[in-house]
Amino acid sequence: MASQNLQSVPPELSPDEREREQAGQAYFDRIISEDSRIEPRDWMPEAYRKTLLRQISQHAHSEIIGMQPEANWITRAPSLKRKAILMAKVQDEAGHGLYLYSAAETLGQSRDKMMDDLIAGKARYSSIFNYPAISWADMGAIGWLVDGAAICNQVPLCRASYGPYGRAMVRICKEESFHQRQGFEILLELSNGTEAQKQMAQDAVNRWYAPALMMFGPPDDDSPNSKQSMAWNIKRFSNDELRSRFVGMMVEQVKVLGLTLPDDQVRFNEETKKWEHGPLDWNEFKDVLAGRGPCNAQRLERRREAHDDGAWVREAAAEYARKQAEKEYAA
Ligand code: FAQ
């Protein structure tokens, strides 16, 4: 692999530049083969930088857009305690977005550019956030299933080969674990409540289950990025592998909830030692990615409004920074 990469060094470079590129590539290959970390100032192949930027910026956008389905319920939380918890959770998601935008910035992309791409509808964010949250039980299902899937996908990313990404993921995963527990607890309380409350919890699980499984991305044979991302130690497991682990976790937890998964084909395959699930509607997934999900337009519109509403904050912060710099210069 290393020799293939060396051959890809552009021939038009001067001999000095070529030598530097080759030394950089050799260093990069050694770090990856030792399962160690690449840091922002290290030489890295352009394709590695672009892959990271793609994944980290999409991830950051997901956290920010992902605030919307739950923020929608803050004013309708059933008690003051629930309201305080939900507000804290939504704020945590904003924090995750900020750590991730900062990690992406170390790859040479400005946050403004990333935000512009999101608002212009050019950037991806997780498919899951294009589904509506229509009852209070959805707060439970989002915490349990969506944060649960996020943890399953993101714990291995704590070992991602790019230092700033892996380190950001450590803190994010700790907070996501708390989020999952609070979602589980909402569902547990509803499930142990009246028949109507239990039904509301089951309905939420029924609606969020398949979209949560699709969060892991397309099946392995339809995942163009996985192979290279795994060779670079960015992703550690394939999309299907993680999806199967997630199903295995949920199948046990749902029993404690006294609810069921809306999938009668879940089973542990003794031969492959993997959990299997029923078919997923990948056409629906493609539609959501193409902008035709139930809430795509609404999510982007809300993001644009929030961006416009925040213009005065950005202007004030820039002005404050300018005045501080002026003071320092004068001192
Ligand atoms: N949604 O070749 P692959 C959260 C795209 S955070 C939309 O398999 P890759 C916390 C993919 O980008 C949730 N697009 O791609 C929270 C690629 O398109 P591109 C976000 C998707 O990168 C909870 C194309 O399909 N988590 O939930 C999706 O190797 C509650 C081909 O796919 C992360 O971002 C999808 N589900 O694997 C917040 C984790 N799946 O870019 C608020 C980090 C695939 O070539 C409330 N990311 N695509 O145009 C990853 O682990 C990976 O990027 C995957 C996709 C696994 C998502």
XYZ file of N, CA and C and ligand atoms in Angstrom, residues 54-56 58-60 62-67 69-70 89 93 96 124-129 142-143 146-147 149-150 153-154 157 165 169 172 176 179 211 214-219 222-227 229 235 239 242 285 289, ligand 1:
225
model
N -14.768 15.464 5.504
C -16.125 15.047 5.114
C -16.841 14.437 6.320
N -16.193 13.470 6.957
C -16.876 12.766 8.050
C -17.080 13.679 9.265
N -16.036 14.436 9.629
C -16.151 15.243 10.866
C -17.150 16.386 10.660
N -19.699 16.439 8.587
C -21.054 15.843 8.571
C -21.507 15.513 9.987
N -20.561 15.020 10.753
C -20.877 14.657 12.137
C -21.261 15.916 12.930
N -20.484 16.994 12.752
C -20.790 18.255 13.456
C -22.175 18.764 13.054
N -24.630 17.049 12.047
C -25.664 16.158 12.610
C -25.986 16.568 14.038
N -24.950 16.898 14.787
C -25.185 17.291 16.185
C -26.023 18.576 16.238
N -25.724 19.504 15.348
C -26.416 20.801 15.387
C -27.863 20.663 14.885
N -28.022 19.991 13.755
C -29.394 19.778 13.262
C -30.148 18.854 14.223
N -29.396 17.940 14.852
C -30.007 16.977 15.774
C -30.591 17.627 17.022
N -30.302 18.892 17.252
C -30.909 19.589 18.391
C -32.404 19.838 18.137
N -35.221 18.135 16.740
C -36.378 17.314 17.133
C -36.650 17.381 18.636
N -35.591 17.479 19.442
C -35.800 17.513 20.890
C -36.100 18.927 21.393
N -29.659 18.342 27.767
C -29.274 17.398 26.704
C -29.088 18.128 25.374
N -25.707 18.636 22.909
C -25.565 18.366 21.462
C -24.905 19.569 20.775
N -21.307 19.283 21.407
C -20.667 18.270 20.557
C -20.376 18.854 19.174
N -24.023 17.112 4.016
C -24.864 16.070 4.596
C -24.921 16.202 6.108
N -25.976 15.671 6.677
C -26.054 15.421 8.122
C -26.853 14.147 8.277
N -26.843 13.587 9.497
C -27.410 12.247 9.648
C -28.883 12.184 9.231
N -29.193 11.128 8.468
C -30.554 10.868 7.980
C -31.592 10.915 9.111
N -31.192 10.468 10.290
C -32.159 10.283 11.392
C -32.887 11.573 11.761
N -32.235 12.699 11.564
C -32.835 13.943 12.049
C -33.844 14.539 11.066
N -35.711 8.718 21.082
C -34.500 9.353 20.515
C -33.319 9.082 21.448
N -33.518 9.305 22.753
C -32.423 9.059 23.695
C -31.972 7.604 23.654
N -31.566 6.549 19.262
C -30.681 7.392 18.432
C -29.348 7.623 19.149
N -29.410 8.003 20.421
C -28.145 8.155 21.146
C -27.473 6.798 21.319
N -27.541 4.291 19.169
C -26.845 3.992 17.904
C -25.606 4.888 17.778
N -25.760 6.138 18.199
C -24.617 7.065 18.108
C -23.457 6.542 18.951
N -21.740 3.543 17.339
C -20.936 3.971 16.191
C -19.703 4.767 16.638
N -19.861 5.522 17.744
C -18.824 6.511 18.067
C -17.775 6.043 19.063
N -14.784 5.292 17.371
C -14.148 6.494 16.796
C -13.242 7.201 17.811
N -9.945 14.381 16.342
C -11.255 13.720 16.223
C -11.425 12.705 17.353
N -14.131 12.738 20.472
C -15.116 11.666 20.636
C -15.175 11.120 22.055
N -17.532 13.315 23.963
C -18.874 13.181 23.369
C -19.517 11.856 23.804
N -23.012 11.154 25.604
C -24.044 10.371 24.897
C -24.536 9.208 25.767
N -27.108 10.513 27.872
C -28.305 10.780 27.063
C -29.101 9.495 26.841
N -35.264 3.804 11.252
C -34.355 4.923 10.964
C -33.073 4.874 11.820
N -30.665 2.597 10.253
C -30.086 3.165 9.023
C -29.038 4.239 9.317
N -28.998 4.717 10.563
C -27.957 5.697 10.914
C -26.548 5.159 10.650
N -26.394 3.818 10.727
C -25.053 3.239 10.569
C -24.550 3.300 9.134
N -25.400 3.778 8.240
C -24.981 3.927 6.850
C -25.417 2.742 6.009
N -25.180 2.816 4.697
C -25.650 1.769 3.780
C -24.984 0.424 4.082
N -25.572 -0.671 3.568
C -24.941 -1.986 3.751
C -23.498 -1.967 3.226
N -22.498 -1.572 -0.285
C -22.925 -0.327 -0.936
C -22.313 0.887 -0.212
N -21.203 0.663 0.474
C -20.568 1.724 1.273
C -19.205 2.066 0.662
N -19.179 3.057 -0.232
C -17.938 3.313 -0.982
C -16.756 3.762 -0.115
N -17.033 4.343 1.049
C -15.930 4.924 1.830
C -15.332 4.004 2.890
N -16.083 2.962 3.250
C -15.671 2.173 4.427
C -14.276 1.569 4.304
N -13.990 0.967 3.136
C -12.749 0.195 3.026
C -11.534 1.079 3.302
N -11.495 4.082 4.716
C -11.531 4.659 6.069
C -11.048 3.650 7.101
N -12.414 4.624 10.592
C -13.460 3.703 11.035
C -12.783 2.413 11.481
N -20.117 -0.700 8.592
C -21.480 -0.267 8.916
C -22.341 -1.449 9.388
N -21.398 -2.807 12.928
C -21.884 -1.975 14.040
C -23.398 -2.085 14.188
N -34.045 5.407 2.691
C -32.777 6.018 3.130
C -32.231 6.941 2.024
N -31.565 10.977 2.087
C -30.262 11.587 1.768
C -30.379 12.580 0.609
N -27.083 9.847 7.103
O -19.529 5.025 2.383
P -20.449 5.305 3.495
C -25.876 11.719 16.810
C -23.624 8.894 3.484
S -24.650 12.050 15.694
C -26.665 10.649 6.106
O -20.813 4.166 4.387
P -18.972 6.607 5.630
C -25.825 12.379 18.134
C -22.130 9.062 3.682
O -21.856 10.311 4.259
C -25.083 11.106 14.257
N -25.701 10.276 5.226
O -19.898 6.561 4.349
C -27.136 12.924 18.479
C -21.644 8.912 2.251
O -21.911 10.109 1.540
P -20.731 11.081 0.999
C -24.062 11.289 13.242
C -25.162 9.049 5.401
O -18.655 8.010 5.912
C -28.126 12.134 19.047
C -22.588 7.877 1.680
O -23.752 7.894 2.497
N -22.942 10.410 13.492
O -26.719 10.988 16.468
C -25.543 8.195 6.439
O -17.839 5.641 5.507
C -29.367 12.662 19.392
C -21.975 6.494 1.638
O -21.814 5.942 2.947
C -21.830 10.469 12.753
O -21.700 11.263 11.861
C -26.551 8.632 7.309
N -27.005 7.880 8.331
O -19.916 6.036 6.801
C -27.406 14.268 18.262
C -20.750 9.511 13.157
N -24.821 7.051 6.336
O -20.125 11.735 2.210
C -28.642 14.804 18.600
C -19.509 9.654 12.325
C -24.029 7.191 5.270
O -19.729 10.171 0.324
C -29.624 13.991 19.174
N -19.697 9.195 10.960
N -24.235 8.391 4.706
O -21.424 12.059 0.121
C -19.564 7.909 10.577
O -19.286 7.023 11.378
C -19.691 7.609 9.109
O -19.543 8.801 8.391
C -21.038 6.922 8.731
C -21.063 6.734 7.228
C -21.131 5.558 9.403
C -22.232 7.762 9.140
